Amino acid sequence: MTEGTATMELESALERHRVELTGYCYRMLGSSFEAEDAVQDTLVRAWRSHSAFEGRSSLRSWLYRIATNVCLDMLAASGRRARPMDLTEATPLARAALSPRPDSIWLEPVPDARVLPATADPAEAAVARESVRLAFMAALQQLPPKQRAVLILREVLAWRASETAELLGTTVAAVNSALQRARATLAERAGRADEASVSDPLDEEQSRLLERYVTAFEGYDMEALTALLHEDAVMTMPPFDLWLAGPADITGFMATLGAPCAGSRLIPVRANGLPGFAQYKPDPERGGFAPWAVQVLEISAGRITGFHCFLDTARWFPLFGLPLRLEA
């Protein structure tokens, strides 16, 4: 085998693991951009040190070991990411104000295609989708980094305790103890928001609900939108720390401070294992529509329970492969 052929084969072998490694790093870090950086660092380190890889484990296990170390180093230098409801109480509509916080605080959305590898196993695919949903991701961020790694490796990726212990350089007993503590922490945070149920592909009821949502939102029909929202629905708008609870406050906000969104257009996207939309707002200066938000929707029992709008369009629209303008 020539050196050039060996190089191409190594590049191909490393690249085959990119999506699953990105999913792992995203679960660890809570940031789609940091996850991309972590994976790139992982692959560069693997490339540089491949000659020292003696094959005592699989290439996949070796890459996960490198990725885990990269993520733990990054987490040591940064704080936990969160959703607005993890930081403040819900704001009554009468006191609603838009106060931004730094990007580094927020749990970030991610396109499904970047973190969910193709699989023929429906059960495996369901676990993967559920483990990147916003509520689960927010709960993961409450775990210490090594507990987080143990939970993801054992519960999401179905690694054996012995494999996890070898990767982390610890004992099986320590892995089992960390997993038990992580499960207890997640159980304390469990609630209705964690029970969002969305099939892939969408079932008929969910498809109809989303069709009605698009019609209501593009028509800016607050009465129709109210009928689609669960009584405990929440609305968030990172980078603003404001969040609203209940249909009355959500639609009240949209009809007042959010009134410039009237006449918007929605384009479907898939994010965090959930349905979503790219929202384009009318552009009164240039005509047509300008990007405004990536919306991620949580659905349960035939109603919308979460309505999460990520407003940093300069970052999110290119990540999702979305145009930065729609013509009239």
GROMACS .gro file of C-alpha atoms in nm, residues 8-325:
model
  318
    8MET     CA    1  -0.660   0.852   0.216
    9GLU     CA    2  -0.780   0.541   0.396
   10LEU     CA    3  -0.699   0.697   0.735
   11GLU     CA    4  -0.880   1.018   0.643
   12SER     CA    5  -1.183   0.817   0.533
   13ALA     CA    6  -1.179   0.602   0.847
   14LEU     CA    7  -1.165   0.907   1.073
   15GLU     CA    8  -1.431   1.095   0.877
   16ARG     CA    9  -1.679   0.806   0.909
   17HIS     CA   10  -1.701   0.880   1.282
   18ARG     CA   11  -1.756   1.257   1.252
   19VAL     CA   12  -2.136   1.265   1.298
   20GLU     CA   13  -2.148   1.033   1.599
   21LEU     CA   14  -1.853   1.214   1.759
   22THR     CA   15  -2.025   1.548   1.701
   23GLY     CA   16  -2.336   1.411   1.873
   24TYR     CA   17  -2.127   1.294   2.167
   25CYS     CA   18  -1.942   1.625   2.201
   26TYR     CA   19  -2.268   1.820   2.164
   27ARG     CA   20  -2.425   1.626   2.452
   28MET     CA   21  -2.114   1.690   2.660
   29LEU     CA   22  -2.079   2.062   2.581
   30GLY     CA   23  -2.432   2.186   2.506
   31SER     CA   24  -2.297   2.396   2.217
   32SER     CA   25  -2.318   2.304   1.851
   33PHE     CA   26  -2.021   2.523   1.760
   34GLU     CA   27  -1.803   2.401   2.046
   35ALA     CA   28  -1.893   2.044   1.951
   36GLU     CA   29  -1.770   2.104   1.595
   37ASP     CA   30  -1.447   2.250   1.734
   38ALA     CA   31  -1.403   1.957   1.972
   39VAL     CA   32  -1.448   1.702   1.694
   40GLN     CA   33  -1.205   1.882   1.467
   41ASP     CA   34  -0.950   1.887   1.750
   42THR     CA   35  -1.015   1.517   1.812
   43LEU     CA   36  -0.957   1.422   1.449
   44VAL     CA   37  -0.642   1.634   1.425
   45ARG     CA   38  -0.501   1.472   1.740
   46ALA     CA   39  -0.589   1.127   1.605
   47TRP     CA   40  -0.422   1.206   1.274
   48ARG     CA   41  -0.104   1.327   1.439
   49SER     CA   42  -0.075   1.037   1.682
   50HIS     CA   43  -0.209   0.755   1.468
   51SER     CA   44   0.137   0.602   1.431
   52ALA     CA   45   0.136   0.544   1.808
   53PHE     CA   46  -0.209   0.381   1.801
   54GLU     CA   47  -0.130   0.017   1.863
   55GLY     CA   48  -0.475  -0.125   1.803
   56ARG     CA   49  -0.529  -0.240   2.161
   57SER     CA   50  -0.881  -0.100   2.124
   58SER     CA   51  -1.096  -0.023   1.823
   59LEU     CA   52  -1.041   0.298   1.630
   60ARG     CA   53  -1.387   0.410   1.747
   61SER     CA   54  -1.304   0.357   2.115
   62TRP     CA   55  -0.974   0.540   2.071
   63LEU     CA   56  -1.149   0.838   1.908
   64TYR     CA   57  -1.404   0.852   2.190
   65ARG     CA   58  -1.121   0.855   2.444
   66ILE     CA   59  -0.960   1.150   2.267
   67ALA     CA   60  -1.295   1.330   2.229
   68THR     CA   61  -1.376   1.280   2.598
   69ASN     CA   62  -1.045   1.433   2.703
   70VAL     CA   63  -1.098   1.726   2.466
   71CYS     CA   64  -1.449   1.788   2.607
   72LEU     CA   65  -1.336   1.759   2.970
   73ASP     CA   66  -1.062   2.015   2.904
   74MET     CA   67  -1.313   2.251   2.741
   75LEU     CA   68  -1.563   2.210   3.026
   76ALA     CA   69  -1.293   2.288   3.282
   77ALA     CA   70  -1.255   2.629   3.117
   78SER     CA   71  -1.625   2.714   3.079
   79GLY     CA   72  -1.948   2.719   3.275
   80ARG     CA   73  -2.268   2.517   3.236
   81ARG     CA   74  -2.503   2.606   2.956
   82ALA     CA   75  -2.870   2.657   3.031
   83ARG     CA   76  -3.214   2.755   2.906
   84PRO     CA   77  -3.384   3.075   3.027
   85MET     CA   78  -3.610   2.876   3.262
   86ASP     CA   79  -3.300   2.732   3.431
   87LEU     CA   80  -3.185   3.081   3.529
   88THR     CA   81  -3.492   3.288   3.620
   89GLU     CA   82  -3.860   3.265   3.705
   90ALA     CA   83  -4.118   3.314   3.432
   91THR     CA   84  -4.182   3.682   3.359
   92PRO     CA   85  -4.543   3.807   3.364
   93LEU     CA   86  -4.639   3.977   3.040
   94ALA     CA   87  -4.682   4.311   3.217
   95ARG     CA   88  -4.311   4.309   3.312
   96ALA     CA   89  -4.174   4.158   2.992
   97ALA     CA   90  -3.843   4.312   2.888
   98LEU     CA   91  -3.575   4.188   2.649
   99SER     CA   92  -3.243   4.164   2.836
  100PRO     CA   93  -2.969   3.976   2.648
  101ARG     CA   94  -2.703   3.761   2.813
  102PRO     CA   95  -2.374   3.638   2.661
  103ASP     CA   96  -2.389   3.359   2.403
  104SER     CA   97  -2.167   3.139   2.621
  105ILE     CA   98  -2.451   3.098   2.874
  106TRP     CA   99  -2.708   2.942   2.646
  107LEU     CA  100  -2.780   2.585   2.548
  108GLU     CA  101  -2.761   2.589   2.169
  109PRO     CA  102  -2.976   2.417   1.905
  110VAL     CA  103  -2.824   2.178   1.652
  111PRO     CA  104  -2.943   2.039   1.316
  112ASP     CA  105  -3.035   1.671   1.339
  113ALA     CA  106  -2.814   1.582   1.043
  114ARG     CA  107  -2.500   1.697   1.225
  115VAL     CA  108  -2.544   1.481   1.535
  116LEU     CA  109  -2.774   1.187   1.454
  117PRO     CA  110  -2.599   0.911   1.253
  118ALA     CA  111  -2.807   0.707   1.011
  119THR     CA  112  -2.918   0.376   1.163
  120ALA     CA  113  -3.154   0.099   1.057
  121ASP     CA  114  -3.249   0.025   1.419
  122PRO     CA  115  -3.565   0.223   1.514
  123ALA     CA  116  -3.501   0.183   1.888
  124GLU     CA  117  -3.144   0.310   1.855
  125ALA     CA  118  -3.261   0.604   1.644
  126ALA     CA  119  -3.528   0.693   1.904
  127VAL     CA  120  -3.274   0.695   2.187
  128ALA     CA  121  -3.041   0.915   1.983
  129ARG     CA  122  -3.319   1.168   1.909
  130GLU     CA  123  -3.442   1.178   2.267
  131SER     CA  124  -3.089   1.234   2.398
  132VAL     CA  125  -3.042   1.560   2.206
  133ARG     CA  126  -3.380   1.711   2.290
  134LEU     CA  127  -3.357   2.044   2.466
  135ALA     CA  128  -3.504   1.931   2.799
  136PHE     CA  129  -3.269   1.632   2.822
  137MET     CA  130  -2.972   1.843   2.714
  138ALA     CA  131  -3.053   2.099   2.983
  139ALA     CA  132  -3.065   1.822   3.244
  140LEU     CA  133  -2.730   1.686   3.124
  141GLN     CA  134  -2.571   2.026   3.183
  142GLN     CA  135  -2.651   1.994   3.555
  143LEU     CA  136  -2.420   1.693   3.587
  144PRO     CA  137  -2.049   1.719   3.671
  145PRO     CA  138  -1.848   1.657   3.351
  146LYS     CA  139  -1.735   1.302   3.430
  147GLN     CA  140  -2.084   1.196   3.541
  148ARG     CA  141  -2.212   1.346   3.218
  149ALA     CA  142  -1.963   1.139   3.018
  150VAL     CA  143  -2.057   0.821   3.205
  151LEU     CA  144  -2.430   0.873   3.154
  152ILE     CA  145  -2.392   0.943   2.781
  153LEU     CA  146  -2.159   0.649   2.722
  154ARG     CA  147  -2.366   0.402   2.924
  155GLU     CA  148  -2.727   0.515   2.867
  156VAL     CA  149  -2.716   0.676   2.523
  157LEU     CA  150  -2.435   0.491   2.344
  158ALA     CA  151  -2.488   0.162   2.531
  159TRP     CA  152  -2.123   0.109   2.621
  160ARG     CA  153  -2.050  -0.160   2.879
  161ALA     CA  154  -1.932  -0.051   3.223
  162SER     CA  155  -1.593  -0.211   3.159
  163GLU     CA  156  -1.551  -0.022   2.828
  164THR     CA  157  -1.649   0.305   2.994
  165ALA     CA  158  -1.409   0.247   3.283
  166GLU     CA  159  -1.123   0.177   3.042
  167LEU     CA  160  -1.200   0.491   2.839
  168LEU     CA  161  -1.211   0.711   3.150
  169GLY     CA  162  -0.916   0.543   3.319
  170THR     CA  163  -1.114   0.440   3.623
  171THR     CA  164  -1.282   0.134   3.774
  172VAL     CA  165  -1.611  -0.038   3.697
  173ALA     CA  166  -1.725   0.036   4.052
  174ALA     CA  167  -1.654   0.407   4.002
  175VAL     CA  168  -1.843   0.406   3.671
  176ASN     CA  169  -2.146   0.236   3.828
  177SER     CA  170  -2.143   0.481   4.118
  178ALA     CA  171  -2.121   0.782   3.884
  179LEU     CA  172  -2.406   0.644   3.673
  180GLN     CA  173  -2.626   0.597   3.981
  181ARG     CA  174  -2.564   0.957   4.093
  182ALA     CA  175  -2.627   1.091   3.744
  183ARG     CA  176  -2.956   0.901   3.717
  184ALA     CA  177  -3.067   1.040   4.054
  185THR     CA  178  -2.993   1.397   3.945
  186LEU     CA  179  -3.187   1.354   3.621
  187ALA     CA  180  -3.478   1.194   3.806
  188GLU     CA  181  -3.502   1.501   4.033
  189ARG     CA  182  -3.533   1.724   3.726
  190ALA     CA  183  -3.781   1.504   3.540
  191GLY     CA  184  -4.115   1.664   3.461
  192ARG     CA  185  -4.380   1.703   3.196
  193ALA     CA  186  -4.144   1.903   2.974
  194ASP     CA  187  -3.916   1.599   2.950
  195GLU     CA  188  -4.201   1.388   2.816
  196ALA     CA  189  -4.231   1.559   2.478
  197SER     CA  190  -4.325   1.292   2.230
  198VAL     CA  191  -4.243   1.335   1.863
  199SER     CA  192  -4.220   1.048   1.618
  200ASP     CA  193  -3.990   1.029   1.318
  201PRO     CA  194  -4.140   1.054   1.068
  202LEU     CA  195  -4.417   1.261   1.219
  203ASP     CA  196  -4.743   1.078   1.269
  204GLU     CA  197  -5.066   1.209   1.117
  205GLU     CA  198  -5.176   1.397   1.432
  206GLN     CA  199  -4.839   1.569   1.470
  207SER     CA  200  -4.829   1.664   1.102
  208ARG     CA  201  -5.174   1.820   1.126
  209LEU     CA  202  -5.074   2.009   1.441
  210LEU     CA  203  -4.770   2.157   1.265
  211GLU     CA  204  -4.977   2.249   0.959
  212ARG     CA  205  -5.223   2.432   1.185
  213TYR     CA  206  -4.930   2.601   1.362
  214VAL     CA  207  -4.784   2.730   1.034
  215THR     CA  208  -5.124   2.862   0.927
  216ALA     CA  209  -5.181   3.032   1.263
  217PHE     CA  210  -4.831   3.181   1.288
  218GLU     CA  211  -4.805   3.306   0.929
  219GLY     CA  212  -5.156   3.449   0.961
  220TYR     CA  213  -5.064   3.585   1.305
  221ASP     CA  214  -5.394   3.450   1.434
  222MET     CA  215  -5.358   3.457   1.812
  223GLU     CA  216  -5.690   3.284   1.873
  224ALA     CA  217  -5.590   2.992   1.651
  225LEU     CA  218  -5.243   2.979   1.807
  226THR     CA  219  -5.389   2.973   2.158
  227ALA     CA  220  -5.588   2.662   2.066
  228LEU     CA  221  -5.263   2.482   1.978
  229LEU     CA  222  -5.073   2.561   2.299
  230HIS     CA  223  -5.073   2.343   2.608
  231GLU     CA  224  -5.191   2.523   2.921
  232ASP     CA  225  -4.835   2.493   3.059
  233ALA     CA  226  -4.661   2.590   2.733
  234VAL     CA  227  -4.342   2.795   2.759
  235MET     CA  228  -4.176   3.036   2.518
  236THR     CA  229  -3.805   3.121   2.526
  237MET     CA  230  -3.594   3.360   2.314
  238PRO     CA  231  -3.219   3.326   2.371
  239PRO     CA  232  -3.006   3.538   2.393
  240PHE     CA  233  -3.277   3.714   2.599
  241ASP     CA  234  -3.333   3.570   2.946
  242LEU     CA  235  -3.707   3.644   2.929
  243TRP     CA  236  -3.934   3.341   2.918
  244LEU     CA  237  -4.310   3.327   2.924
  245ALA     CA  238  -4.549   3.062   3.056
  246GLY     CA  239  -4.904   2.992   2.946
  247PRO     CA  240  -5.093   3.070   2.623
  248ALA     CA  241  -5.223   3.408   2.744
  249ASP     CA  242  -4.879   3.555   2.813
  250ILE     CA  243  -4.722   3.395   2.504
  251THR     CA  244  -4.983   3.526   2.260
  252GLY     CA  245  -5.005   3.853   2.452
  253PHE     CA  246  -4.633   3.905   2.400
  254MET     CA  247  -4.659   3.815   2.032
  255ALA     CA  248  -4.941   4.067   1.985
  256THR     CA  249  -4.745   4.349   2.154
  257LEU     CA  250  -4.364   4.342   2.168
  258GLY     CA  251  -4.361   4.067   1.906
  259ALA     CA  252  -4.604   4.240   1.669
  260PRO     CA  253  -4.334   4.308   1.401
  261CYS     CA  254  -4.334   3.930   1.339
  262ALA     CA  255  -4.678   3.954   1.179
  263GLY     CA  256  -4.663   3.837   0.818
  264SER     CA  257  -4.361   3.611   0.876
  265ARG     CA  258  -4.283   3.304   0.664
  266LEU     CA  259  -4.179   2.967   0.807
  267ILE     CA  260  -3.952   2.703   0.649
  268PRO     CA  261  -3.940   2.356   0.814
  269VAL     CA  262  -3.617   2.238   0.980
  270ARG     CA  263  -3.526   1.949   1.211
  271ALA     CA  264  -3.338   2.041   1.526
  272ASN     CA  265  -3.259   1.849   1.844
  273GLY     CA  266  -3.473   1.554   1.736
  274LEU     CA  267  -3.773   1.788   1.718
  275PRO     CA  268  -3.968   1.972   1.449
  276GLY     CA  269  -3.880   2.334   1.395
  277PHE     CA  270  -3.898   2.625   1.157
  278ALA     CA  271  -3.676   2.897   1.024
  279GLN     CA  272  -3.869   3.220   1.071
  280TYR     CA  273  -3.828   3.504   0.822
  281LYS     CA  274  -3.975   3.839   0.921
  282PRO     CA  275  -4.099   4.101   0.672
  283ASP     CA  276  -3.823   4.350   0.582
  284PRO     CA  277  -3.991   4.692   0.547
  285GLU     CA  278  -3.672   4.859   0.422
  286ARG     CA  279  -3.558   4.619   0.149
  287GLY     CA  280  -3.875   4.424   0.085
  288GLY     CA  281  -3.894   4.045   0.103
  289PHE     CA  282  -3.813   3.866   0.428
  290ALA     CA  283  -3.512   3.879   0.661
  291PRO     CA  284  -3.405   3.593   0.891
  292TRP     CA  285  -3.533   3.631   1.247
  293ALA     CA  286  -3.522   3.303   1.442
  294VAL     CA  287  -3.482   2.928   1.438
  295GLN     CA  288  -3.787   2.794   1.621
  296VAL     CA  289  -3.775   2.455   1.794
  297LEU     CA  290  -4.111   2.311   1.902
  298GLU     CA  291  -4.183   2.060   2.178
  299ILE     CA  292  -4.505   1.862   2.139
  300SER     CA  293  -4.693   1.642   2.384
  301ALA     CA  294  -5.047   1.500   2.382
  302GLY     CA  295  -5.148   1.684   2.069
  303ARG     CA  296  -5.042   2.030   2.187
  304ILE     CA  297  -4.733   2.250   2.168
  305THR     CA  298  -4.560   2.253   2.507
  306GLY     CA  299  -4.244   2.441   2.417
  307PHE     CA  300  -4.185   2.722   2.168
  308HIS     CA  301  -3.814   2.807   2.164
  309CYS     CA  302  -3.685   3.086   1.940
  310PHE     CA  303  -3.309   3.117   1.885
  311LEU     CA  304  -3.251   3.467   1.755
  312ASP     CA  305  -2.881   3.482   1.661
  313THR     CA  306  -2.951   3.443   1.292
  314ALA     CA  307  -2.594   3.518   1.181
  315ARG     CA  308  -2.491   3.195   1.353
  316TRP     CA  309  -2.793   2.968   1.325
  317PHE     CA  310  -2.907   3.017   0.966
  318PRO     CA  311  -2.571   2.921   0.807
  319LEU     CA  312  -2.543   2.625   1.048
  320PHE     CA  313  -2.880   2.496   0.927
  321GLY     CA  314  -2.794   2.567   0.562
  322LEU     CA  315  -3.065   2.833   0.538
  323PRO     CA  316  -3.066   3.135   0.306
  324LEU     CA  317  -3.009   3.474   0.467
  325ARG     CA  318  -3.295   3.627   0.272
   0.00000   0.00000   0.00000
